[in-house]
PDB file of N, CA, C and O in Angstrom:
ATOM      1  N   ALA N   1       0.843  -1.182   0.000  1.00  0.00           N
ATOM      2  CA  ALA N   1       0.000   0.000   0.000  1.00  0.00           C
ATOM      3  C   ALA N   1       0.883   1.238   0.000  1.00  0.00           C
ATOM      4  O   ALA N   1       1.908   1.268   0.670  1.00  0.00           O
ATOM      5  N   PRO N   2       0.495   2.256  -0.741  1.00  0.00           N
ATOM      6  CA  PRO N   2       1.288   3.489  -0.750  1.00  0.00           C
ATOM      7  C   PRO N   2       1.313   4.153   0.622  1.00  0.00           C
ATOM      8  O   PRO N   2       0.296   4.264   1.297  1.00  0.00           O
ATOM      9  N   VAL N   3       2.492   4.594   1.024  1.00  0.00           N
ATOM     10  CA  VAL N   3       2.671   5.259   2.312  1.00  0.00           C
ATOM     11  C   VAL N   3       2.444   6.754   2.127  1.00  0.00           C
ATOM     12  O   VAL N   3       3.024   7.378   1.251  1.00  0.00           O
ATOM     13  N   VAL N   4       1.592   7.337   2.972  1.00  0.00           N
ATOM     14  CA  VAL N   4       1.310   8.767   2.942  1.00  0.00           C
ATOM     15  C   VAL N   4       2.230   9.500   3.909  1.00  0.00           C
ATOM     16  O   VAL N   4       2.762  10.557   3.602  1.00  0.00           O
ATOM     17  N   ASN N   5       2.428   8.924   5.090  1.00  0.00           N
ATOM     18  CA  ASN N   5       3.248   9.548   6.120  1.00  0.00           C
ATOM     19  C   ASN N   5       3.824   8.443   7.001  1.00  0.00           C
ATOM     20  O   ASN N   5       3.193   7.421   7.211  1.00  0.00           O
ATOM     21  N   PHE N   6       5.011   8.709   7.563  1.00  0.00           N
ATOM     22  CA  PHE N   6       5.712   7.687   8.322  1.00  0.00           C
ATOM     23  C   PHE N   6       6.444   8.363   9.475  1.00  0.00           C
ATOM     24  O   PHE N   6       7.071   9.403   9.269  1.00  0.00           O
ATOM     25  N   SER N   7       6.341   7.827  10.666  1.00  0.00           N
ATOM     26  CA  SER N   7       7.048   8.413  11.812  1.00  0.00           C
ATOM     27  C   SER N   7       7.558   7.304  12.725  1.00  0.00           C
ATOM     28  O   SER N   7       7.358   6.120  12.454  1.00  0.00           O
ATOM     29  N   GLU N   8       8.158   7.701  13.828  1.00  0.00           N
ATOM     30  CA  GLU N   8       8.685   6.736  14.795  1.00  0.00           C
ATOM     31  C   GLU N   8       7.580   5.977  15.510  1.00  0.00           C
ATOM     32  O   GLU N   8       7.814   4.911  16.054  1.00  0.00           O
ATOM     33  N   THR N   9       6.381   6.526  15.532  1.00  0.00           N
ATOM     34  CA  THR N   9       5.306   5.901  16.291  1.00  0.00           C
ATOM     35  C   THR N   9       4.237   5.249  15.432  1.00  0.00           C
ATOM     36  O   THR N   9       3.414   4.489  15.943  1.00  0.00           O
ATOM     37  N   GLY N  10       4.225   5.544  14.136  1.00  0.00           N
ATOM     38  CA  GLY N  10       3.184   4.955  13.304  1.00  0.00           C
ATOM     39  C   GLY N  10       3.330   5.291  11.837  1.00  0.00           C
ATOM     40  O   GLY N  10       4.321   5.895  11.411  1.00  0.00           O
ATOM     41  N   ILE N  11       2.314   4.905  11.087  1.00  0.00           N
ATOM     42  CA  ILE N  11       2.337   5.069   9.643  1.00  0.00           C
ATOM     43  C   ILE N  11       0.917   5.376   9.158  1.00  0.00           C
ATOM     44  O   ILE N  11      -0.059   4.896   9.724  1.00  0.00           O
ATOM     45  N   LEU N  12       0.829   6.223   8.137  1.00  0.00           N
ATOM     46  CA  LEU N  12      -0.437   6.516   7.485  1.00  0.00           C
ATOM     47  C   LEU N  12      -0.305   6.003   6.064  1.00  0.00           C
ATOM     48  O   LEU N  12       0.621   6.367   5.349  1.00  0.00           O
ATOM     49  N   LEU N  13      -1.199   5.113   5.672  1.00  0.00           N
ATOM     50  CA  LEU N  13      -1.103   4.546   4.342  1.00  0.00           C
ATOM     51  C   LEU N  13      -2.446   4.563   3.643  1.00  0.00           C
ATOM     52  O   LEU N  13      -3.488   4.744   4.264  1.00  0.00           O
ATOM     53  N   GLU N  14      -2.408   4.395   2.341  1.00  0.00           N
ATOM     54  CA  GLU N  14      -3.620   4.336   1.531  1.00  0.00           C
ATOM     55  C   GLU N  14      -3.877   2.882   1.161  1.00  0.00           C
ATOM     56  O   GLU N  14      -2.960   2.171   0.759  1.00  0.00           O
ATOM     57  N   THR N  15      -5.119   2.455   1.305  1.00  0.00           N
ATOM     58  CA  THR N  15      -5.458   1.069   1.017  1.00  0.00           C
ATOM     59  C   THR N  15      -6.856   0.967   0.412  1.00  0.00           C
ATOM     60  O   THR N  15      -7.690   1.844   0.631  1.00  0.00           O
ATOM     61  N   THR N  16      -7.093  -0.088  -0.335  1.00  0.00           N
ATOM     62  CA  THR N  16      -8.435  -0.350  -0.855  1.00  0.00           C
ATOM     63  C   THR N  16      -9.189  -1.295   0.064  1.00  0.00           C
ATOM     64  O   THR N  16     -10.382  -1.490  -0.104  1.00  0.00           O
ATOM     65  N   ARG N  17      -8.494  -1.860   1.029  1.00  0.00           N
ATOM     66  CA  ARG N  17      -9.113  -2.796   1.975  1.00  0.00           C
ATOM     67  C   ARG N  17      -9.707  -2.035   3.151  1.00  0.00           C
ATOM     68  O   ARG N  17      -9.021  -1.218   3.771  1.00  0.00           O
ATOM     69  N   LYS N  18     -10.956  -2.289   3.465  1.00  0.00           N
ATOM     70  CA  LYS N  18     -11.587  -1.647   4.619  1.00  0.00           C
ATOM     71  C   LYS N  18     -11.150  -2.392   5.871  1.00  0.00           C
ATOM     72  O   LYS N  18     -11.651  -3.458   6.190  1.00  0.00           O
ATOM     73  N   LEU N  19     -10.205  -1.812   6.559  1.00  0.00           N
ATOM     74  CA  LEU N  19      -9.672  -2.398   7.779  1.00  0.00           C
ATOM     75  C   LEU N  19     -10.610  -2.106   8.945  1.00  0.00           C
ATOM     76  O   LEU N  19     -11.484  -1.247   8.847  1.00  0.00           O
ATOM     77  N   GLN N  20     -10.402  -2.787  10.032  1.00  0.00           N
ATOM     78  CA  GLN N  20     -11.205  -2.580  11.238  1.00  0.00           C
ATOM     79  C   GLN N  20     -10.357  -1.877  12.295  1.00  0.00           C
ATOM     80  O   GLN N  20      -9.172  -2.210  12.471  1.00  0.00           O
ATOM     81  N   LEU N  21     -10.950  -0.923  13.005  1.00  0.00           N
ATOM     82  CA  LEU N  21     -10.238  -0.277  14.103  1.00  0.00           C
ATOM     83  C   LEU N  21      -9.826  -1.343  15.112  1.00  0.00           C
ATOM     84  O   LEU N  21     -10.595  -2.247  15.429  1.00  0.00           O
ATOM     85  N   GLY N  22      -8.603  -1.252  15.579  1.00  0.00           N
ATOM     86  CA  GLY N  22      -8.082  -2.227  16.533  1.00  0.00           C
ATOM     87  C   GLY N  22      -7.425  -3.429  15.877  1.00  0.00           C
ATOM     88  O   GLY N  22      -6.760  -4.211  16.547  1.00  0.00           O
ATOM     89  N   GLU N  23      -7.604  -3.586  14.576  1.00  0.00           N
ATOM     90  CA  GLU N  23      -7.004  -4.718  13.851  1.00  0.00           C
ATOM     91  C   GLU N  23      -5.485  -4.586  13.854  1.00  0.00           C
ATOM     92  O   GLU N  23      -4.941  -3.497  13.745  1.00  0.00           O
ATOM     93  N   SER N  24      -4.797  -5.700  14.001  1.00  0.00           N
ATOM     94  CA  SER N  24      -3.332  -5.718  13.947  1.00  0.00           C
ATOM     95  C   SER N  24      -2.874  -6.137  12.566  1.00  0.00           C
ATOM     96  O   SER N  24      -3.422  -7.073  11.984  1.00  0.00           O
ATOM     97  N   LEU N  25      -1.879  -5.437  12.073  1.00  0.00           N
ATOM     98  CA  LEU N  25      -1.292  -5.760  10.776  1.00  0.00           C
ATOM     99  C   LEU N  25       0.206  -5.905  10.919  1.00  0.00           C
ATOM    100  O   LEU N  25       0.848  -5.157  11.658  1.00  0.00           O
ATOM    101  N   GLU N  26       0.752  -6.853  10.202  1.00  0.00           N
ATOM    102  CA  GLU N  26       2.195  -7.005  10.136  1.00  0.00           C
ATOM    103  C   GLU N  26       2.654  -6.327   8.853  1.00  0.00           C
ATOM    104  O   GLU N  26       2.165  -6.650   7.770  1.00  0.00           O
ATOM    105  N   LEU N  27       3.544  -5.364   8.988  1.00  0.00           N
ATOM    106  CA  LEU N  27       4.034  -4.598   7.846  1.00  0.00           C
ATOM    107  C   LEU N  27       5.475  -4.975   7.562  1.00  0.00           C
ATOM    108  O   LEU N  27       6.317  -4.947   8.459  1.00  0.00           O
ATOM    109  N   LYS N  28       5.758  -5.294   6.328  1.00  0.00           N
ATOM    110  CA  LYS N  28       7.133  -5.593   5.919  1.00  0.00           C
ATOM    111  C   LYS N  28       7.590  -4.417   5.068  1.00  0.00           C
ATOM    112  O   LYS N  28       7.110  -4.218   3.957  1.00  0.00           O
ATOM    113  N   LEU N  29       8.490  -3.619   5.623  1.00  0.00           N
ATOM    114  CA  LEU N  29       8.944  -2.402   4.966  1.00  0.00           C
ATOM    115  C   LEU N  29      10.315  -2.607   4.353  1.00  0.00           C
ATOM    116  O   LEU N  29      11.216  -3.153   4.991  1.00  0.00           O
ATOM    117  N   PRO N  30      10.506  -2.158   3.103  1.00  0.00           N
ATOM    118  CA  PRO N  30      11.839  -2.252   2.498  1.00  0.00           C
ATOM    119  C   PRO N  30      12.808  -1.384   3.290  1.00  0.00           C
ATOM    120  O   PRO N  30      12.462  -0.295   3.738  1.00  0.00           O
ATOM    121  N   PHE N  31      14.012  -1.884   3.467  1.00  0.00           N
ATOM    122  CA  PHE N  31      14.987  -1.185   4.300  1.00  0.00           C
ATOM    123  C   PHE N  31      16.333  -1.126   3.596  1.00  0.00           C
ATOM    124  O   PHE N  31      17.270  -1.827   3.947  1.00  0.00           O
ATOM    125  N   GLY N  32      16.406  -0.310   2.569  1.00  0.00           N
ATOM    126  CA  GLY N  32      17.663  -0.097   1.842  1.00  0.00           C
ATOM    127  C   GLY N  32      18.288  -1.385   1.372  1.00  0.00           C
ATOM    128  O   GLY N  32      17.615  -2.325   0.988  1.00  0.00           O
ATOM    129  N   GLN N  33      19.585  -1.437   1.422  1.00  0.00           N
ATOM    130  CA  GLN N  33      20.323  -2.609   0.964  1.00  0.00           C
ATOM    131  C   GLN N  33      20.297  -3.732   1.998  1.00  0.00           C
ATOM    132  O   GLN N  33      20.692  -4.850   1.708  1.00  0.00           O
ATOM    133  N   GLU N  34      19.824  -3.425   3.187  1.00  0.00           N
ATOM    134  CA  GLU N  34      19.818  -4.406   4.262  1.00  0.00           C
ATOM    135  C   GLU N  34      18.630  -5.358   4.199  1.00  0.00           C
ATOM    136  O   GLU N  34      18.489  -6.222   5.043  1.00  0.00           O
ATOM    137  N   GLY N  35      17.735  -5.180   3.231  1.00  0.00           N
ATOM    138  CA  GLY N  35      16.587  -6.071   3.115  1.00  0.00           C
ATOM    139  C   GLY N  35      15.294  -5.400   3.513  1.00  0.00           C
ATOM    140  O   GLY N  35      14.881  -4.433   2.907  1.00  0.00           O
ATOM    141  N   SER N  36      14.670  -5.900   4.571  1.00  0.00           N
ATOM    142  CA  SER N  36      13.398  -5.340   5.008  1.00  0.00           C
ATOM    143  C   SER N  36      13.286  -5.396   6.526  1.00  0.00           C
ATOM    144  O   SER N  36      14.064  -6.066   7.200  1.00  0.00           O
ATOM    145  N   MET N  37      12.297  -4.672   7.029  1.00  0.00           N
ATOM    146  CA  MET N  37      12.030  -4.628   8.461  1.00  0.00           C
ATOM    147  C   MET N  37      10.560  -4.958   8.654  1.00  0.00           C
ATOM    148  O   MET N  37       9.704  -4.460   7.929  1.00  0.00           O
ATOM    149  N   THR N  38      10.251  -5.808   9.623  1.00  0.00           N
ATOM    150  CA  THR N  38       8.867  -6.170   9.907  1.00  0.00           C
ATOM    151  C   THR N  38       8.429  -5.470  11.186  1.00  0.00           C
ATOM    152  O   THR N  38       9.101  -5.565  12.210  1.00  0.00           O
ATOM    153  N   LEU N  39       7.309  -4.750  11.091  1.00  0.00           N
ATOM    154  CA  LEU N  39       6.739  -4.041  12.231  1.00  0.00           C
ATOM    155  C   LEU N  39       5.283  -4.459  12.384  1.00  0.00           C
ATOM    156  O   LEU N  39       4.634  -4.828  11.411  1.00  0.00           O
ATOM    157  N   VAL N  40       4.776  -4.382  13.603  1.00  0.00           N
ATOM    158  CA  VAL N  40       3.365  -4.667  13.856  1.00  0.00           C
ATOM    159  C   VAL N  40       2.684  -3.345  14.182  1.00  0.00           C
ATOM    160  O   VAL N  40       3.190  -2.553  14.980  1.00  0.00           O
ATOM    161  N   GLY N  41       1.550  -3.103  13.522  1.00  0.00           N
ATOM    162  CA  GLY N  41       0.804  -1.880  13.758  1.00  0.00           C
ATOM    163  C   GLY N  41      -0.652  -2.175  14.053  1.00  0.00           C
ATOM    164  O   GLY N  41      -1.212  -3.167  13.575  1.00  0.00           O
ATOM    165  N   GLU N  42      -1.260  -1.312  14.847  1.00  0.00           N
ATOM    166  CA  GLU N  42      -2.673  -1.423  15.183  1.00  0.00           C
ATOM    167  C   GLU N  42      -3.422  -0.293  14.490  1.00  0.00           C
ATOM    168  O   GLU N  42      -3.012   0.870  14.562  1.00  0.00           O
ATOM    169  N   VAL N  43      -4.513  -0.617  13.802  1.00  0.00           N
ATOM    170  CA  VAL N  43      -5.305   0.382  13.100  1.00  0.00           C
ATOM    171  C   VAL N  43      -5.997   1.263  14.140  1.00  0.00           C
ATOM    172  O   VAL N  43      -6.769   0.786  14.955  1.00  0.00           O
ATOM    173  N   VAL N  44      -5.685   2.569  14.102  1.00  0.00           N
ATOM    174  CA  VAL N  44      -6.280   3.513  15.046  1.00  0.00           C
ATOM    175  C   VAL N  44      -7.118   4.577  14.336  1.00  0.00           C
ATOM    176  O   VAL N  44      -7.812   5.351  14.979  1.00  0.00           O
ATOM    177  N   ARG N  45      -7.050   4.606  13.017  1.00  0.00           N
ATOM    178  CA  ARG N  45      -7.817   5.576  12.237  1.00  0.00           C
ATOM    179  C   ARG N  45      -8.099   4.992  10.863  1.00  0.00           C
ATOM    180  O   ARG N  45      -7.240   4.378  10.254  1.00  0.00           O
ATOM    181  N   LEU N  46      -9.324   5.203  10.360  1.00  0.00           N
ATOM    182  CA  LEU N  46      -9.692   4.749   9.017  1.00  0.00           C
ATOM    183  C   LEU N  46     -10.656   5.765   8.432  1.00  0.00           C
ATOM    184  O   LEU N  46     -11.741   5.976   8.963  1.00  0.00           O
ATOM    185  N   GLU N  47     -10.231   6.408   7.349  1.00  0.00           N
ATOM    186  CA  GLU N  47     -11.046   7.446   6.705  1.00  0.00           C
ATOM    187  C   GLU N  47     -11.240   7.117   5.233  1.00  0.00           C
ATOM    188  O   GLU N  47     -10.261   6.963   4.503  1.00  0.00           O
ATOM    189  N   PRO N  48     -12.496   7.024   4.765  1.00  0.00           N
ATOM    190  CA  PRO N  48     -12.715   6.826   3.326  1.00  0.00           C
ATOM    191  C   PRO N  48     -12.274   8.070   2.567  1.00  0.00           C
ATOM    192  O   PRO N  48     -12.417   9.187   3.056  1.00  0.00           O
ATOM    193  N   GLN N  49     -11.720   7.871   1.391  1.00  0.00           N
ATOM    194  CA  GLN N  49     -11.237   8.968   0.560  1.00  0.00           C
ATOM    195  C   GLN N  49     -12.156   9.143  -0.643  1.00  0.00           C
ATOM    196  O   GLN N  49     -12.474   8.172  -1.330  1.00  0.00           O
ATOM    197  N   VAL N  50     -12.557  10.360  -0.917  1.00  0.00           N
ATOM    198  CA  VAL N  50     -13.378  10.679  -2.082  1.00  0.00           C
ATOM    199  C   VAL N  50     -12.425  11.168  -3.156  1.00  0.00           C
ATOM    200  O   VAL N  50     -11.801  12.212  -3.018  1.00  0.00           O
ATOM    201  N   ASN N  51     -12.282  10.369  -4.205  1.00  0.00           N
ATOM    202  CA  ASN N  51     -11.309  10.730  -5.235  1.00  0.00           C
ATOM    203  C   ASN N  51     -11.816  10.483  -6.656  1.00  0.00           C
ATOM    204  O   ASN N  51     -11.050  10.537  -7.593  1.00  0.00           O
ATOM    205  N   GLY N  52     -13.082  10.196  -6.807  1.00  0.00           N
ATOM    206  CA  GLY N  52     -13.638  10.011  -8.143  1.00  0.00           C
ATOM    207  C   GLY N  52     -13.362   8.654  -8.769  1.00  0.00           C
ATOM    208  O   GLY N  52     -13.844   8.362  -9.842  1.00  0.00           O
ATOM    209  N   LYS N  53     -12.591   7.822  -8.103  1.00  0.00           N
ATOM    210  CA  LYS N  53     -12.321   6.481  -8.623  1.00  0.00           C
ATOM    211  C   LYS N  53     -13.508   5.578  -8.314  1.00  0.00           C
ATOM    212  O   LYS N  53     -14.250   5.796  -7.372  1.00  0.00           O
ATOM    213  N   LYS N  54     -13.675   4.542  -9.112  1.00  0.00           N
ATOM    214  CA  LYS N  54     -14.763   3.594  -8.862  1.00  0.00           C
ATOM    215  C   LYS N  54     -14.499   2.776  -7.597  1.00  0.00           C
ATOM    216  O   LYS N  54     -15.415   2.401  -6.896  1.00  0.00           O
ATOM    217  N   LYS N  55     -13.247   2.497  -7.311  1.00  0.00           N
ATOM    218  CA  LYS N  55     -12.894   1.695  -6.139  1.00  0.00           C
ATOM    219  C   LYS N  55     -12.644   2.624  -4.955  1.00  0.00           C
ATOM    220  O   LYS N  55     -11.890   3.581  -5.059  1.00  0.00           O
ATOM    221  N   THR N  56     -13.296   2.362  -3.837  1.00  0.00           N
ATOM    222  CA  THR N  56     -13.115   3.183  -2.641  1.00  0.00           C
ATOM    223  C   THR N  56     -11.731   2.947  -2.059  1.00  0.00           C
ATOM    224  O   THR N  56     -11.272   1.818  -1.953  1.00  0.00           O
ATOM    225  N   THR N  57     -11.085   4.021  -1.681  1.00  0.00           N
ATOM    226  CA  THR N  57      -9.804   3.907  -0.987  1.00  0.00           C
ATOM    227  C   THR N  57      -9.966   4.492   0.413  1.00  0.00           C
ATOM    228  O   THR N  57     -10.882   5.262   0.687  1.00  0.00           O
ATOM    229  N   TYR N  58      -9.065   4.103   1.279  1.00  0.00           N
ATOM    230  CA  TYR N  58      -9.096   4.538   2.670  1.00  0.00           C
ATOM    231  C   TYR N  58      -7.709   5.011   3.073  1.00  0.00           C
ATOM    232  O   TYR N  58      -6.705   4.472   2.616  1.00  0.00           O
ATOM    233  N   GLU N  59      -7.660   6.016   3.944  1.00  0.00           N
ATOM    234  CA  GLU N  59      -6.426   6.350   4.622  1.00  0.00           C
ATOM    235  C   GLU N  59      -6.494   5.646   5.966  1.00  0.00           C
ATOM    236  O   GLU N  59      -7.446   5.828   6.722  1.00  0.00           O
ATOM    237  N   ALA N  60      -5.506   4.825   6.221  1.00  0.00           N
ATOM    238  CA  ALA N  60      -5.469   4.051   7.458  1.00  0.00           C
ATOM    239  C   ALA N  60      -4.270   4.492   8.290  1.00  0.00           C
ATOM    240  O   ALA N  60      -3.142   4.509   7.801  1.00  0.00           O
ATOM    241  N   GLY N  61      -4.543   4.863   9.523  1.00  0.00           N
ATOM    242  CA  GLY N  61      -3.482   5.222  10.457  1.00  0.00           C
ATOM    243  C   GLY N  61      -3.199   4.055  11.374  1.00  0.00           C
ATOM    244  O   GLY N  61      -4.112   3.516  11.997  1.00  0.00           O
ATOM    245  N   LEU N  62      -1.943   3.646  11.422  1.00  0.00           N
ATOM    246  CA  LEU N  62      -1.533   2.537  12.283  1.00  0.00           C
ATOM    247  C   LEU N  62      -0.513   3.023  13.296  1.00  0.00           C
ATOM    248  O   LEU N  62       0.404   3.765  12.950  1.00  0.00           O
ATOM    249  N   ARG N  63      -0.693   2.601  14.542  1.00  0.00           N
ATOM    250  CA  ARG N  63       0.268   2.896  15.599  1.00  0.00           C
ATOM    251  C   ARG N  63       1.133   1.650  15.774  1.00  0.00           C
ATOM    252  O   ARG N  63       0.619   0.537  15.928  1.00  0.00           O
ATOM    253  N   PHE N  64       2.445   1.849  15.725  1.00  0.00           N
ATOM    254  CA  PHE N  64       3.350   0.722  15.897  1.00  0.00           C
ATOM    255  C   PHE N  64       3.270   0.177  17.311  1.00  0.00           C
ATOM    256  O   PHE N  64       3.082   0.916  18.266  1.00  0.00           O
ATOM    257  N   ARG N  65       3.424  -1.128  17.426  1.00  0.00           N
ATOM    258  CA  ARG N  65       3.478  -1.787  18.736  1.00  0.00           C
ATOM    259  C   ARG N  65       4.847  -2.438  18.862  1.00  0.00           C
ATOM    260  O   ARG N  65       5.187  -3.324  18.095  1.00  0.00           O
ATOM    261  N   PHE N  66       5.592  -1.984  19.820  1.00  0.00           N
ATOM    262  CA  PHE N  66       6.931  -2.521  20.050  1.00  0.00           C
ATOM    263  C   PHE N  66       6.991  -3.414  21.271  1.00  0.00           C
ATOM    264  O   PHE N  66       8.040  -3.910  21.632  1.00  0.00           O
ATOM    265  N   GLY N  67       5.879  -3.594  21.957  1.00  0.00           N
ATOM    266  CA  GLY N  67       5.885  -4.398  23.165  1.00  0.00           C
ATOM    267  C   GLY N  67       6.662  -3.693  24.255  1.00  0.00           C
ATOM    268  O   GLY N  67       6.570  -2.487  24.412  1.00  0.00           O
ATOM    269  N   ARG N  68       7.459  -4.436  24.979  1.00  0.00           N
ATOM    270  CA  ARG N  68       8.225  -3.854  26.081  1.00  0.00           C
ATOM    271  C   ARG N  68       9.496  -3.165  25.610  1.00  0.00           C
ATOM    272  O   ARG N  68      10.124  -2.442  26.355  1.00  0.00           O
ATOM    273  N   ARG N  69       9.883  -3.428  24.398  1.00  0.00           N
ATOM    274  CA  ARG N  69      11.118  -2.806  23.927  1.00  0.00           C
ATOM    275  C   ARG N  69      10.810  -1.470  23.269  1.00  0.00           C
ATOM    276  O   ARG N  69       9.701  -1.208  22.845  1.00  0.00           O
ATOM    277  N   SER N  70      11.798  -0.630  23.186  1.00  0.00           N
ATOM    278  CA  SER N  70      11.625   0.678  22.574  1.00  0.00           C
ATOM    279  C   SER N  70      11.722   0.547  21.057  1.00  0.00           C
ATOM    280  O   SER N  70      11.947  -0.533  20.514  1.00  0.00           O
ATOM    281  N   MET N  71      11.575   1.667  20.381  1.00  0.00           N
ATOM    282  CA  MET N  71      11.647   1.681  18.933  1.00  0.00           C
ATOM    283  C   MET N  71      12.969   1.058  18.474  1.00  0.00           C
ATOM    284  O   MET N  71      14.024   1.403  19.002  1.00  0.00           O
ATOM    285  N   PRO N  72      12.909   0.138  17.519  1.00  0.00           N
ATOM    286  CA  PRO N  72      14.150  -0.482  17.033  1.00  0.00           C
ATOM    287  C   PRO N  72      15.114   0.552  16.465  1.00  0.00           C
ATOM    288  O   PRO N  72      14.709   1.516  15.820  1.00  0.00           O
ATOM    289  N   LEU N  73      16.385   0.369  16.739  1.00  0.00           N
ATOM    290  CA  LEU N  73      17.407   1.279  16.221  1.00  0.00           C
ATOM    291  C   LEU N  73      17.378   1.341  14.704  1.00  0.00           C
ATOM    292  O   LEU N  73      17.640   2.376  14.111  1.00  0.00           O
ATOM    293  N   GLU N  74      17.041   0.216  14.063  1.00  0.00           N
ATOM    294  CA  GLU N  74      16.989   0.188  12.604  1.00  0.00           C
ATOM    295  C   GLU N  74      15.940   1.162  12.075  1.00  0.00           C
ATOM    296  O   GLU N  74      16.152   1.819  11.067  1.00  0.00           O
ATOM    297  N   LEU N  75      14.796   1.257  12.767  1.00  0.00           N
ATOM    298  CA  LEU N  75      13.735   2.164  12.339  1.00  0.00           C
ATOM    299  C   LEU N  75      14.187   3.609  12.511  1.00  0.00           C
ATOM    300  O   LEU N  75      13.987   4.445  11.630  1.00  0.00           O
ATOM    301  N   SER N  76      14.812   3.912  13.617  1.00  0.00           N
ATOM    302  CA  SER N  76      15.319   5.260  13.857  1.00  0.00           C
ATOM    303  C   SER N  76      16.333   5.654  12.780  1.00  0.00           C
ATOM    304  O   SER N  76      16.278   6.757  12.234  1.00  0.00           O
ATOM    305  N   ARG N  77      17.232   4.756  12.453  1.00  0.00           N
ATOM    306  CA  ARG N  77      18.249   5.026  11.427  1.00  0.00           C
ATOM    307  C   ARG N  77      17.601   5.224  10.057  1.00  0.00           C
ATOM    308  O   ARG N  77      17.953   6.129   9.311  1.00  0.00           O
ATOM    309  N   PHE N  78      16.602   4.398   9.744  1.00  0.00           N
ATOM    310  CA  PHE N  78      15.892   4.511   8.479  1.00  0.00           C
ATOM    311  C   PHE N  78      15.218   5.880   8.358  1.00  0.00           C
ATOM    312  O   PHE N  78      15.300   6.534   7.334  1.00  0.00           O
ATOM    313  N   LEU N  79      14.574   6.340   9.428  1.00  0.00           N
ATOM    314  CA  LEU N  79      13.893   7.631   9.399  1.00  0.00           C
ATOM    315  C   LEU N  79      14.879   8.781   9.224  1.00  0.00           C
ATOM    316  O   LEU N  79      14.628   9.716   8.478  1.00  0.00           O
ATOM    317  N   ARG N  80      16.024   8.710   9.896  1.00  0.00           N
ATOM    318  CA  ARG N  80      17.060   9.754   9.731  1.00  0.00           C
ATOM    319  C   ARG N  80      17.581   9.769   8.309  1.00  0.00           C
ATOM    320  O   ARG N  80      17.749  10.835   7.709  1.00  0.00           O
ATOM    321  N   GLN N  81      17.825   8.597   7.721  1.00  0.00           N
ATOM    322  CA  GLN N  81      18.321   8.532   6.343  1.00  0.00           C
ATOM    323  C   GLN N  81      17.285   9.065   5.361  1.00  0.00           C
ATOM    324  O   GLN N  81      17.617   9.777   4.433  1.00  0.00           O
ATOM    325  N   SER N  82      16.025   8.727   5.595  1.00  0.00           N
ATOM    326  CA  SER N  82      14.945   9.185   4.712  1.00  0.00           C
ATOM    327  C   SER N  82      14.812  10.710   4.776  1.00  0.00           C
ATOM    328  O   SER N  82      14.619  11.364   3.769  1.00  0.00           O
ATOM    329  N   ALA N  83      14.918  11.264   5.972  1.00  0.00           N
ATOM    330  CA  ALA N  83      14.817  12.714   6.131  1.00  0.00           C
ATOM    331  C   ALA N  83      15.980  13.414   5.429  1.00  0.00           C
ATOM    332  O   ALA N  83      15.801  14.440   4.799  1.00  0.00           O
ATOM    333  N   GLY N  84      17.162  12.829   5.504  1.00  0.00           N
ATOM    334  CA  GLY N  84      18.332  13.403   4.843  1.00  0.00           C
ATOM    335  C   GLY N  84      18.208  13.355   3.327  1.00  0.00           C
ATOM    336  O   GLY N  84      18.594  14.289   2.632  1.00  0.00           O
ATOM    337  N   ALA N  85      17.639  12.284   2.811  1.00  0.00           N
ATOM    338  CA  ALA N  85      17.468  12.138   1.357  1.00  0.00           C
ATOM    339  C   ALA N  85      16.411  13.102   0.830  1.00  0.00           C
ATOM    340  O   ALA N  85      16.489  13.565  -0.301  1.00  0.00           O
ATOM    341  N   ALA N  86      15.397  13.406   1.656  1.00  0.00           N
ATOM    342  CA  ALA N  86      14.313  14.289   1.215  1.00  0.00           C
ATOM    343  C   ALA N  86      14.724  15.751   1.272  1.00  0.00           C
ATOM    344  O   ALA N  86      14.172  16.581   0.585  1.00  0.00           O
ATOM    345  N   GLY N  87      15.694  16.092   2.120  1.00  0.00           N
ATOM    346  CA  GLY N  87      16.060  17.490   2.330  1.00  0.00           C
ATOM    347  C   GLY N  87      17.180  17.907   1.513  1.00  0.00           C
ATOM    348  O   GLY N  87      17.607  18.275   0.624  1.00  0.00           O
TER     349      GLY N  87
END
């Protein structure tokens, strides 16, 4: 699904699937040359998008769940690299 916004605590993405609030999703994100990173997110927001397309799309906000551990260092490094590439 296309990513709209990404932060240390969650992700906003566009999807054609009507997700349920509270639903858990496993996200596999590409991570440069190192492969990919798997994160678990909980759907905390779901908004239908009006865009003139025949297929309904939704903006889904997911909050990452890290359990007892803090944000993975790999995610922090990825966000810093992404910010540097965009600026």
